[in-house]
PDB file of C-alpha atoms in Angstrom:
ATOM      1  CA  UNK A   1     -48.008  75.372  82.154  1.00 96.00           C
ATOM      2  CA  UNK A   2     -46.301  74.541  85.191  1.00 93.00           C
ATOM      3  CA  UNK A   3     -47.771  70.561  85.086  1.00 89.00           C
ATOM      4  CA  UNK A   4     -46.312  67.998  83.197  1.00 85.00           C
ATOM      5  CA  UNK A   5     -47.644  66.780  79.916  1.00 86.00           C
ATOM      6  CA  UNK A   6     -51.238  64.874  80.389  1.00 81.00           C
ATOM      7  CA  UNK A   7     -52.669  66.570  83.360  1.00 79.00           C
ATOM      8  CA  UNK A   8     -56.314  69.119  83.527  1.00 80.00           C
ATOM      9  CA  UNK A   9     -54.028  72.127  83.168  1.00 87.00           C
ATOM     10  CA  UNK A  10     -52.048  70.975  79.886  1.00 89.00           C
ATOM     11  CA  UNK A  11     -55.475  69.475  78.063  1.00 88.00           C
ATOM     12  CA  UNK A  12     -56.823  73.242  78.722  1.00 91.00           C
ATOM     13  CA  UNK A  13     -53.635  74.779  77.495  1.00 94.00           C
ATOM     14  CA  UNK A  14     -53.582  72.632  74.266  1.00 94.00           C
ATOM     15  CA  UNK A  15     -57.300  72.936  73.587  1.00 93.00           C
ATOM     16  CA  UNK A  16     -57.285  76.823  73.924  1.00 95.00           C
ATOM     17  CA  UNK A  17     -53.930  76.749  71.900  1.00 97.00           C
ATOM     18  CA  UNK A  18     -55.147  74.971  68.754  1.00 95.00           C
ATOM     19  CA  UNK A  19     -58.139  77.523  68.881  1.00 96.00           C
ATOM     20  CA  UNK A  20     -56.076  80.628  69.547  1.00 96.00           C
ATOM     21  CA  UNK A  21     -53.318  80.257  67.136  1.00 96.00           C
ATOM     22  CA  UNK A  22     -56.611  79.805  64.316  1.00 95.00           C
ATOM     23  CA  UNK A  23     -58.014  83.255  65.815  1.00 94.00           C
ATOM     24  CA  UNK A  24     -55.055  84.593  65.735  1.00 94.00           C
ATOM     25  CA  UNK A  25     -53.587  83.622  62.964  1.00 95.00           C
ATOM     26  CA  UNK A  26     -50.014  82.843  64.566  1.00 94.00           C
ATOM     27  CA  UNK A  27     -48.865  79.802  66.327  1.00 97.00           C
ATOM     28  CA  UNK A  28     -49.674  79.137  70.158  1.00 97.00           C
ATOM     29  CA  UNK A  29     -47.569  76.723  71.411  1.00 97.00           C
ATOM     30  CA  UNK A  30     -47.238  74.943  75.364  1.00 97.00           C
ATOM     31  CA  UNK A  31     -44.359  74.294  77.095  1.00 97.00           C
ATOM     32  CA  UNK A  32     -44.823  72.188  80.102  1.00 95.00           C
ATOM     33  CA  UNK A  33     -42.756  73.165  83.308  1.00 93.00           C
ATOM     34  CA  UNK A  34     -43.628  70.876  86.054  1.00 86.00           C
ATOM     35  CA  UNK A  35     -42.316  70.584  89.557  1.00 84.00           C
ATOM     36  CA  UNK A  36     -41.321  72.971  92.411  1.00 82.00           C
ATOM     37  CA  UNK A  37     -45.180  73.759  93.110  1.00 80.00           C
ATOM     38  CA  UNK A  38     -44.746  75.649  90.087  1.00 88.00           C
ATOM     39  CA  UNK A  39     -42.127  78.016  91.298  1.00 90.00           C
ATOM     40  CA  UNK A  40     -40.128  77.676  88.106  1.00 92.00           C
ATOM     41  CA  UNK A  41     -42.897  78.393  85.674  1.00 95.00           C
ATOM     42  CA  UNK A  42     -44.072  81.243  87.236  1.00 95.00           C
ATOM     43  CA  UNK A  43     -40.271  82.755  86.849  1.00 95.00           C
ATOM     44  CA  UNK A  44     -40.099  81.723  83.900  1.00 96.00           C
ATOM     45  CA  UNK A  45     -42.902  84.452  83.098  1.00 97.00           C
ATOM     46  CA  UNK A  46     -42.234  86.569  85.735  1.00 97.00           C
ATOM     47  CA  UNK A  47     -38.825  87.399  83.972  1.00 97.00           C
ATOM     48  CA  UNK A  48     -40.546  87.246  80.368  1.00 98.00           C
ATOM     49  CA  UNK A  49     -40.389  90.548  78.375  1.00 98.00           C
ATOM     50  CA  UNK A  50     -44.047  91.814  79.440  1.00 98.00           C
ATOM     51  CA  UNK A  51     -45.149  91.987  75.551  1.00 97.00           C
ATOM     52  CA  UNK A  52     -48.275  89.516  75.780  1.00 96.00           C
ATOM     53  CA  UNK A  53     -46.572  86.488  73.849  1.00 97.00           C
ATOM     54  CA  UNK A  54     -45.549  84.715  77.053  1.00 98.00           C
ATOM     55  CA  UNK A  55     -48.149  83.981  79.313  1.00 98.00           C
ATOM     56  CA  UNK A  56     -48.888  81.745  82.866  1.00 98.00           C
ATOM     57  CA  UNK A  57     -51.964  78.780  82.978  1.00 98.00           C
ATOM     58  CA  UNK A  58     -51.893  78.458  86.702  1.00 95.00           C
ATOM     59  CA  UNK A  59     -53.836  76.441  89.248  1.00 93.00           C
ATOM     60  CA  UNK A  60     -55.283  78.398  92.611  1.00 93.00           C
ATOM     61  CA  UNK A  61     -52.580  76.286  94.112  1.00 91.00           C
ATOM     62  CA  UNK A  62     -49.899  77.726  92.515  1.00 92.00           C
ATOM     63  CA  UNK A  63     -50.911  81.468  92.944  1.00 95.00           C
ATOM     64  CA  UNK A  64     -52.842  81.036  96.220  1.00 94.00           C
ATOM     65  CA  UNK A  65     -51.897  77.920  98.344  1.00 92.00           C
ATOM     66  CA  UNK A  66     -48.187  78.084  97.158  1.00 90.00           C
ATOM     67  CA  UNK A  67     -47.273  81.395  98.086  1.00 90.00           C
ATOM     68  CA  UNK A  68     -48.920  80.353 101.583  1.00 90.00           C
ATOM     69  CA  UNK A  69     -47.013  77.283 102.194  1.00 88.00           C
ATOM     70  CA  UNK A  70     -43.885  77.926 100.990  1.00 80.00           C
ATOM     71  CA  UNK A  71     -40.777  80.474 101.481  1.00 74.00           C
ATOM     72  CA  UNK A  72     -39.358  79.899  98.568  1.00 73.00           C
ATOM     73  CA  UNK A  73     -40.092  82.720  96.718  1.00 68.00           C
ATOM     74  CA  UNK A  74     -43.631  81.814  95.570  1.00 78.00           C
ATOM     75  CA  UNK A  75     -44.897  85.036  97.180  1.00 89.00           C
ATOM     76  CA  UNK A  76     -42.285  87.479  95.275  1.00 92.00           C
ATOM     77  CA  UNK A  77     -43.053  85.744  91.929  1.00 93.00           C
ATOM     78  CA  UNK A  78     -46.646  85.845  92.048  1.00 94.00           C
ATOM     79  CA  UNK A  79     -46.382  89.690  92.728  1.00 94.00           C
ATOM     80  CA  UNK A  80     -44.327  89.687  89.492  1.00 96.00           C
ATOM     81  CA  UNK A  81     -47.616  88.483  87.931  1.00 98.00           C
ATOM     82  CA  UNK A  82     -50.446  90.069  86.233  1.00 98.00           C
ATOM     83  CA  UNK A  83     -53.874  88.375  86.184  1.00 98.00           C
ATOM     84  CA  UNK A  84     -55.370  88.557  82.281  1.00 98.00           C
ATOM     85  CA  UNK A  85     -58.362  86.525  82.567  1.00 98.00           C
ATOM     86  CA  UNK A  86     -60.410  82.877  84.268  1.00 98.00           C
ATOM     87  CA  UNK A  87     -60.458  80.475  82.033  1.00 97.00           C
ATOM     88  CA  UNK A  88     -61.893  77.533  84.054  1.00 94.00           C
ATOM     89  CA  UNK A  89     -63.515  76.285  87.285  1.00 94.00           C
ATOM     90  CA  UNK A  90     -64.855  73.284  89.159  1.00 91.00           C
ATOM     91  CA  UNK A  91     -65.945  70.817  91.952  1.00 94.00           C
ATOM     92  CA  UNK A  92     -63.378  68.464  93.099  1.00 95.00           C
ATOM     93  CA  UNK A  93     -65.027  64.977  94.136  1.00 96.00           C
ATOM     94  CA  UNK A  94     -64.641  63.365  97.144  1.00 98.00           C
ATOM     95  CA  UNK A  95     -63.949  59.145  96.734  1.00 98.00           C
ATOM     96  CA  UNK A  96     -63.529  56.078  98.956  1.00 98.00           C
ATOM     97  CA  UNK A  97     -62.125  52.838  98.270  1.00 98.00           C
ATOM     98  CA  UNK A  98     -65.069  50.410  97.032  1.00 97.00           C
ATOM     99  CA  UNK A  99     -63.788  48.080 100.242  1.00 96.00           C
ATOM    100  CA  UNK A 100     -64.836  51.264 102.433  1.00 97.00           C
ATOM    101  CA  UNK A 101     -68.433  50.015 103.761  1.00 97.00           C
ATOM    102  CA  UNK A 102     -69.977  53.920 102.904  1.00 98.00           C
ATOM    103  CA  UNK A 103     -72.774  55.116 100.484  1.00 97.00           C
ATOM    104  CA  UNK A 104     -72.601  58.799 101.101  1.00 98.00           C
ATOM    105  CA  UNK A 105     -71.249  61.536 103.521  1.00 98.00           C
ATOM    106  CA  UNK A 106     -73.135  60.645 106.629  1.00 98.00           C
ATOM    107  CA  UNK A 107     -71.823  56.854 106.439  1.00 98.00           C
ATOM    108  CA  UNK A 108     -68.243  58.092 105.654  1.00 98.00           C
ATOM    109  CA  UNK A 109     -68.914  60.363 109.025  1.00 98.00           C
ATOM    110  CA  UNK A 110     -70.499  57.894 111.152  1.00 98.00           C
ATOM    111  CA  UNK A 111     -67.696  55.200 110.252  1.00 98.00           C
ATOM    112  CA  UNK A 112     -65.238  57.865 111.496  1.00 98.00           C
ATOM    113  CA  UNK A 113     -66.184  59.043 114.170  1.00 98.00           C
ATOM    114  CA  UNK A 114     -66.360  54.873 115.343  1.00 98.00           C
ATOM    115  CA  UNK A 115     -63.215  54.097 114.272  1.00 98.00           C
ATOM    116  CA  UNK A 116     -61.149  56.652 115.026  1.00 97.00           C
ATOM    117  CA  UNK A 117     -57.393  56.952 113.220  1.00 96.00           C
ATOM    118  CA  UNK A 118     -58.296  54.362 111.190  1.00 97.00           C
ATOM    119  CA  UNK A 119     -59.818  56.273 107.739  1.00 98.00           C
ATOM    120  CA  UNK A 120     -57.126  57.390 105.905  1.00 98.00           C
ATOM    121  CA  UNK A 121     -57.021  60.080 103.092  1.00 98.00           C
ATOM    122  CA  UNK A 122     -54.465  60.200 100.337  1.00 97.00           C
ATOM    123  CA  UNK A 123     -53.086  63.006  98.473  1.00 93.00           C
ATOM    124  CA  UNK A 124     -50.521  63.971  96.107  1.00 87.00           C
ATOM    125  CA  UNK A 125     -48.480  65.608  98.167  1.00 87.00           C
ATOM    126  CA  UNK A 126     -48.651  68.324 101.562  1.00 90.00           C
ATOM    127  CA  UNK A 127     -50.091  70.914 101.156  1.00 90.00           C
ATOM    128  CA  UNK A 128     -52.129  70.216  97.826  1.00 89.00           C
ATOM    129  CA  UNK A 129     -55.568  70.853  97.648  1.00 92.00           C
ATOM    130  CA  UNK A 130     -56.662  67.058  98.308  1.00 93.00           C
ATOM    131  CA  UNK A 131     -54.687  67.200 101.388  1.00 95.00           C
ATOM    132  CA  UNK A 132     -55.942  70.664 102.183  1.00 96.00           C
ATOM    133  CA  UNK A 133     -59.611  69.495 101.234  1.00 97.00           C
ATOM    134  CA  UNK A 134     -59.172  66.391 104.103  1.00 97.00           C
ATOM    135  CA  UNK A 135     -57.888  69.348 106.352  1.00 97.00           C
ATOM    136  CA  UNK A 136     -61.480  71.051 106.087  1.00 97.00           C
ATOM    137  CA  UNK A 137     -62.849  67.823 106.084  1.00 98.00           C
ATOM    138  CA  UNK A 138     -61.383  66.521 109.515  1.00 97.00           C
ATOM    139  CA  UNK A 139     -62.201  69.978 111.066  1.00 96.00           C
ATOM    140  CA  UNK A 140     -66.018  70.099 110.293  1.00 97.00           C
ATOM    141  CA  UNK A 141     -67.097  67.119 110.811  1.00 97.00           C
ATOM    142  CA  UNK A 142     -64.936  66.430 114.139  1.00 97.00           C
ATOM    143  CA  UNK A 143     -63.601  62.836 113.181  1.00 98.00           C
ATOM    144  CA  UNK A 144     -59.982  61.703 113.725  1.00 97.00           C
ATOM    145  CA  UNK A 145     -58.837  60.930 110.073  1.00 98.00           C
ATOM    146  CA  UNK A 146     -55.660  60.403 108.675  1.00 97.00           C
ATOM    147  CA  UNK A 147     -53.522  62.082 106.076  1.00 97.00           C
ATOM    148  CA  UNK A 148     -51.010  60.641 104.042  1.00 97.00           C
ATOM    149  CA  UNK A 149     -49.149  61.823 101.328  1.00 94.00           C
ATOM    150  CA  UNK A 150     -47.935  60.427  98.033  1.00 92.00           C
ATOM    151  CA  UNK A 151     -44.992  61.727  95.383  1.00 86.00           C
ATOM    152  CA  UNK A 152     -47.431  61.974  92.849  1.00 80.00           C
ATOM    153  CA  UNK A 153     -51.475  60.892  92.573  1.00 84.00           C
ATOM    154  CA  UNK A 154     -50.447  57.231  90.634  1.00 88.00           C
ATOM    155  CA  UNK A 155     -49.371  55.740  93.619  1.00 91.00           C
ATOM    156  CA  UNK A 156     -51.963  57.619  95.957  1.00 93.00           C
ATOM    157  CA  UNK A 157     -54.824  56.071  93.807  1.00 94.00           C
ATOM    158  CA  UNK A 158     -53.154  52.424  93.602  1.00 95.00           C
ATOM    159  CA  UNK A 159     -53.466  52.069  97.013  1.00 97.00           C
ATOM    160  CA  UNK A 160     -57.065  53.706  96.823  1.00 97.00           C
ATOM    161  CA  UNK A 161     -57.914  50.571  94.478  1.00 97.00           C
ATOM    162  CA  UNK A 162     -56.537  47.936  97.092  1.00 97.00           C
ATOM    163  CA  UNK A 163     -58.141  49.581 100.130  1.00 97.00           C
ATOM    164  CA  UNK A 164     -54.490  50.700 101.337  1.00 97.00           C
ATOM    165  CA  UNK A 165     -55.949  54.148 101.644  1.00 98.00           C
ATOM    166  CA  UNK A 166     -59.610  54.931 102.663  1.00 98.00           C
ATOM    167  CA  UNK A 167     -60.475  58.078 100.872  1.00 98.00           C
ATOM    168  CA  UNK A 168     -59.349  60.731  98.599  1.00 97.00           C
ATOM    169  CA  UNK A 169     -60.656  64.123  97.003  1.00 97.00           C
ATOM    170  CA  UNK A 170     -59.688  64.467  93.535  1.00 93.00           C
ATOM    171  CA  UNK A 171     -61.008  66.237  90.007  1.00 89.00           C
ATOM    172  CA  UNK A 172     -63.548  64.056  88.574  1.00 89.00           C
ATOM    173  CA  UNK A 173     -61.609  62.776  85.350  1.00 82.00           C
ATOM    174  CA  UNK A 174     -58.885  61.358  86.385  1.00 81.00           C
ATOM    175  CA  UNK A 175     -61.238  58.544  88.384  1.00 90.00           C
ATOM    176  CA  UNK A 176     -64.006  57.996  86.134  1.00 89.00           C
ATOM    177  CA  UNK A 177     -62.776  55.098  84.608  1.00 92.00           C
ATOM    178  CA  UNK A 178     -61.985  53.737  88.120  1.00 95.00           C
ATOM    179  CA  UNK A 179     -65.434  54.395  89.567  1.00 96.00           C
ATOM    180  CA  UNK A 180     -67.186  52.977  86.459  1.00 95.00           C
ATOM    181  CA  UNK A 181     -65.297  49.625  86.830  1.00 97.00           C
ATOM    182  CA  UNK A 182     -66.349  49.757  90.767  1.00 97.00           C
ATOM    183  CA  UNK A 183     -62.960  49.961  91.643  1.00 97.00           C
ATOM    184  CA  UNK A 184     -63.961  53.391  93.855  1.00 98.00           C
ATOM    185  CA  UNK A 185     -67.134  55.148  94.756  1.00 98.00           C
ATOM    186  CA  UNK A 186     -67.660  58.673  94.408  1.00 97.00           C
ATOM    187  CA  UNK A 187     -69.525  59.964  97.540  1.00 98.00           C
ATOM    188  CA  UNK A 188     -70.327  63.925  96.807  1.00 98.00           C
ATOM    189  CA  UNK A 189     -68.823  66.835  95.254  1.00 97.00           C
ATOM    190  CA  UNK A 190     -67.300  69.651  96.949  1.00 97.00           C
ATOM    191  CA  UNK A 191     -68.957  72.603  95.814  1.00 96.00           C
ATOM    192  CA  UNK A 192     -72.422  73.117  93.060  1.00 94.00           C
ATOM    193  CA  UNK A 193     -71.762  72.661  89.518  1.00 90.00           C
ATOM    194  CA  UNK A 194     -73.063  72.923  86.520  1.00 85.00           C
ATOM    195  CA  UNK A 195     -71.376  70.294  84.204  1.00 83.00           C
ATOM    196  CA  UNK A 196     -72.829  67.361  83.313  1.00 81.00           C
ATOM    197  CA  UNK A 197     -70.288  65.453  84.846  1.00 82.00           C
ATOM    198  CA  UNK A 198     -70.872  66.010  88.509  1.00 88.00           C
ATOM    199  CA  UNK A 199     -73.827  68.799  88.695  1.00 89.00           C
ATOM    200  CA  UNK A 200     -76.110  65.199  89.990  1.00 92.00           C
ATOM    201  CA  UNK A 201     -73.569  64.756  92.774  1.00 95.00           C
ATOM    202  CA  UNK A 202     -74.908  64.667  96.166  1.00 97.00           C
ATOM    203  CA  UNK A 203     -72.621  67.840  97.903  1.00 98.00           C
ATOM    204  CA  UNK A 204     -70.873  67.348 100.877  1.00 98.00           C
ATOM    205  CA  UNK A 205     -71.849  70.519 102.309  1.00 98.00           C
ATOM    206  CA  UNK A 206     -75.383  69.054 102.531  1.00 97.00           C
ATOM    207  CA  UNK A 207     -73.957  66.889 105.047  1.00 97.00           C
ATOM    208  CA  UNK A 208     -71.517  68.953 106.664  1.00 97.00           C
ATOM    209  CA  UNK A 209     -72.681  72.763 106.378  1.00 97.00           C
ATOM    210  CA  UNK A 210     -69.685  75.533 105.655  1.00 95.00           C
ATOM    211  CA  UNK A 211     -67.640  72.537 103.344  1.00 97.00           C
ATOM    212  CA  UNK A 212     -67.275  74.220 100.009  1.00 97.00           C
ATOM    213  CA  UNK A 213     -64.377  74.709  97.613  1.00 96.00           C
ATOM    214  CA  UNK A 214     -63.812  74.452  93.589  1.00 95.00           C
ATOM    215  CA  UNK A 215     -60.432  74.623  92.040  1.00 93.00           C
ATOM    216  CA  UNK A 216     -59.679  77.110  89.275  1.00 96.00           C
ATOM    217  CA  UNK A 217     -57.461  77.956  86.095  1.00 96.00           C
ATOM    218  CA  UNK A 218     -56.216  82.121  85.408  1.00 98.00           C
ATOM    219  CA  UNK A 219     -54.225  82.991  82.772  1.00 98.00           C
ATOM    220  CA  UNK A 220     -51.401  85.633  83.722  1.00 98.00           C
ATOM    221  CA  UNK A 221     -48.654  88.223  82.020  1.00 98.00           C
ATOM    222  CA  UNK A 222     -45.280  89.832  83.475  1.00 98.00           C
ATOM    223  CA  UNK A 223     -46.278  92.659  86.091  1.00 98.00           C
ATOM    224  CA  UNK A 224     -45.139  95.239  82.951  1.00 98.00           C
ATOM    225  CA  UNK A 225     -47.213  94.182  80.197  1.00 98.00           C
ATOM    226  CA  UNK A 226     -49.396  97.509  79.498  1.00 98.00           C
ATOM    227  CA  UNK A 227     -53.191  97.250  79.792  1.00 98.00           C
ATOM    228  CA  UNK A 228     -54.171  97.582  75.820  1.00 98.00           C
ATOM    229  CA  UNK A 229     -52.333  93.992  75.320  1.00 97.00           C
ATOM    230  CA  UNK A 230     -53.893  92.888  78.525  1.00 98.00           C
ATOM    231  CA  UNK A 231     -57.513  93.920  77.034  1.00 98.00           C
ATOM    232  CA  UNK A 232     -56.742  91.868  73.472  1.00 97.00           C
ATOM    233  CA  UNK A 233     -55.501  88.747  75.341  1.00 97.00           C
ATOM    234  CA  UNK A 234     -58.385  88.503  77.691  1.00 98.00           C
ATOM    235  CA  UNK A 235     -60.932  89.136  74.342  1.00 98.00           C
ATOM    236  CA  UNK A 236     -59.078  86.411  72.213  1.00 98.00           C
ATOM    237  CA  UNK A 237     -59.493  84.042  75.188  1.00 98.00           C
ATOM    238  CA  UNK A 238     -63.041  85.150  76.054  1.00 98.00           C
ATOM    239  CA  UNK A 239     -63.528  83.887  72.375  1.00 97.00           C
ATOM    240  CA  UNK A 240     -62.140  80.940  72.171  1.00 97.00           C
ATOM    241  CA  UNK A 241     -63.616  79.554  75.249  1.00 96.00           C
ATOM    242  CA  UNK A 242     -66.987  79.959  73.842  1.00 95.00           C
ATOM    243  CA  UNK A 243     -65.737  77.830  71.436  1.00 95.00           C
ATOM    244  CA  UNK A 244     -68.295  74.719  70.788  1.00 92.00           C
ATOM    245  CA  UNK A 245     -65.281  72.406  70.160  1.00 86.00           C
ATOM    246  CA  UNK A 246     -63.665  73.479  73.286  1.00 91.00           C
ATOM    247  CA  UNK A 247     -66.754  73.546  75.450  1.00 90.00           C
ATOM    248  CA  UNK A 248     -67.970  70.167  74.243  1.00 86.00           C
ATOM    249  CA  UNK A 249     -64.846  68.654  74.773  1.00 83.00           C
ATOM    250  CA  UNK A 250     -63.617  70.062  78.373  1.00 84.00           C
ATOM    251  CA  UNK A 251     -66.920  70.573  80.135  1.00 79.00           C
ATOM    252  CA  UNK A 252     -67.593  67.311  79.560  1.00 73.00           C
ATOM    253  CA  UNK A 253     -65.106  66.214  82.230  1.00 69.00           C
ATOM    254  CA  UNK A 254     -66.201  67.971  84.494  1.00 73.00           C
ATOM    255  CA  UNK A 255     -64.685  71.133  84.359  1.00 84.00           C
ATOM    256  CA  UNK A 256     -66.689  74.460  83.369  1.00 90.00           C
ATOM    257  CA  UNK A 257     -64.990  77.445  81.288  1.00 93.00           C
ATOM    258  CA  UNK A 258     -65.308  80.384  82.373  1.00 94.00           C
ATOM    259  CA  UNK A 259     -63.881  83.662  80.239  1.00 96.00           C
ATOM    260  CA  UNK A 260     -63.470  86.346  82.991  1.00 97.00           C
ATOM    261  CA  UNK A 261     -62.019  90.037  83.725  1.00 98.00           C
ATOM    262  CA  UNK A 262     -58.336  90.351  85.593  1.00 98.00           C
ATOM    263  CA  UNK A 263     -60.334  91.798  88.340  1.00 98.00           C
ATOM    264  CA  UNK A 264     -62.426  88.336  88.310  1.00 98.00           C
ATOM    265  CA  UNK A 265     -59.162  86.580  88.998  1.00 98.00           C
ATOM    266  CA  UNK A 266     -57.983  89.083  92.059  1.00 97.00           C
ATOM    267  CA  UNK A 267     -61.822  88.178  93.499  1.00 97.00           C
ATOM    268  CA  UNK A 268     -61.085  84.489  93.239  1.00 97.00           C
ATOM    269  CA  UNK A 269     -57.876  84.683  94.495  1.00 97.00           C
ATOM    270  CA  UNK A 270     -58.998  86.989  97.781  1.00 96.00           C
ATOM    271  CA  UNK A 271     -61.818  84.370  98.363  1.00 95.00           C
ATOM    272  CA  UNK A 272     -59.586  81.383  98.690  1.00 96.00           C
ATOM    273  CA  UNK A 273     -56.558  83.161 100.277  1.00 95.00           C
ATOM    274  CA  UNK A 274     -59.101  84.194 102.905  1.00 93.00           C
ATOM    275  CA  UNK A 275     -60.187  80.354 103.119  1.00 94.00           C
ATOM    276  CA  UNK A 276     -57.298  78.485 102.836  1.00 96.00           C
ATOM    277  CA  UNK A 277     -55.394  80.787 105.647  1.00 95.00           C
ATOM    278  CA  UNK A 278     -57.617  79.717 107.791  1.00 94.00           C
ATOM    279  CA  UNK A 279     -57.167  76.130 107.204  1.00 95.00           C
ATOM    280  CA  UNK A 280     -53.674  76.562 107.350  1.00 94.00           C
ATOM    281  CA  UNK A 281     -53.051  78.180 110.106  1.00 94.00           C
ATOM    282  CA  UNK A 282     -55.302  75.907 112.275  1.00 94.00           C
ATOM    283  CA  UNK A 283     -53.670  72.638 110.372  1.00 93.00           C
ATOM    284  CA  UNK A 284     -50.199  73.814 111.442  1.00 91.00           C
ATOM    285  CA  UNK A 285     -49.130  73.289 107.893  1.00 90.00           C
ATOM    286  CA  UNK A 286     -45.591  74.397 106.247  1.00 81.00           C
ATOM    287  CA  UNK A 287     -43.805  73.096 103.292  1.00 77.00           C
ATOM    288  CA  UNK A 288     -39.750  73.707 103.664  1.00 65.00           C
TER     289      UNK A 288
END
């Protein structure tokens, strides 16, 4: 998993571990390998004997905003890479600071647009999909807002609390707790859903027609590994996320399972390259 310990990625991975190694009937185990927009995870596998028993979790940002951003060798590695199978998908949520005077999209617009430079979205870092997300954002809806980025989302959503920072699109978990206390409102979601956590969100595309995007979890092999294993990796996982415990347990934050083909993860991956480019390239965007 190349996240640290804690994050959507590793609760997936440990969930769908515990269930695999009882299908299975041989131990699953994660190892976390965070940093380096993934870079080192995914050579880690790359360069993994292609015999099914090491395999990727990645994040569309590691095999499709990554390899766009960076020259680093994201691009080479993720060639090295064979999709097996999607395993998740879902809306990210856009939130403002409760001292933000907005209900809903067209406020957050209108406020914009009147006070321009002065709405400010945090991210995690350039490049990420929150910062990419305020990229779209900024370009639809014609305002003049701000980006600024954080080492990290702790420090990004401290100063979301105090009102530092106006706005910020994030999964829907990791601010729950904040938006129940009133600490930060949640305006819309970026794309339809059907969890329970955020299919009653207002979208944002409502307000501001052609904004759409989900983020998404693939499971992949080394380039090598022959088709047959491929096959029995992508049934075991198509099994265990039908799993009630799973389901019950992950959907409920938000995110939606979602046991797919290798050639499902290629389609995913064409759709958002063909997106994201576009954002990119108008942005002006590079990570060194």
């Amino acid at each position: 998993v190349p996240y640290a310990a804690g994050g959507p990625a590793d609760v997936v991975a440990r969930e769908l571990a515990l269930v695999l190694s009882a299908d299975l009937k041989q131990t699953v185990t994660v190892e976390n390998q965070g940093g380096g927009m993934g870079v080192p995870a995914l050579g880690v596998v790359a360069r993994a004997d292609p015999d099914g028993h090491t395999l990727l979790l990645a994040a569309f940002g590691n095999m499709v905003l990554q390899p766009m951003l960076s020259k680093k060798g994201g691009a080479d590695l993720v060639a090295k890479l064979k999709p097996v199978s999607t395993i998740s998908t879902g809306p990210h949520v856009l939130v403002v600071s409760a001292k933000l005077p907005v209900k809903n999209i067209p406020e957050l617009i209108d406020y914009a647009r009147a006070n321009p430079g002065k709405v400010s979205f945090a991210s995690a870092g350039t490049g990420g999909t929150a910062h990419l997300g305020m990229e779209m954002f900024k370009a639809l809806s014609k305002t003049d807002v701000i980006h600024v980025p954080y080492k990290g989302s702790a420090g990004a959503v401290n100063d979301l609390i105090s009102g530092e920072v106006s706005a910020m699109f994030s999964s829907l978990p990791s601010l729950q707790g904040l938006a129940d206390k009133g600490l930060v409102k949640v305006l819309a979601a970026t794309a339809p859903s059907k969890s329970a956590a955020t299919k009653s969100l207002p979208l944002i595309g409502s307000a501001l027609p052609g904004f759409e995007y989900t983020t998404w979890y693939a499971m992949y092999a080394p380039q090598a590994t022959p088709k047959g294993t491929v096959d029995t990796i992508n049934a075991a996982l198509a099994k265990a996320l039908r799993n009630p415990a799973i389901v019950t347990k992950i959907e409920a934050a938000g995110t939606e399972l979602q046991a797919g083909s290798p050639e499902e993860v290629q389609a995913w991956t064409q759709r958002d390259s063909d997106k994201w480019s576009r954002v990119i390239r108008d942005a002006k965007i590079s990570i060194e």
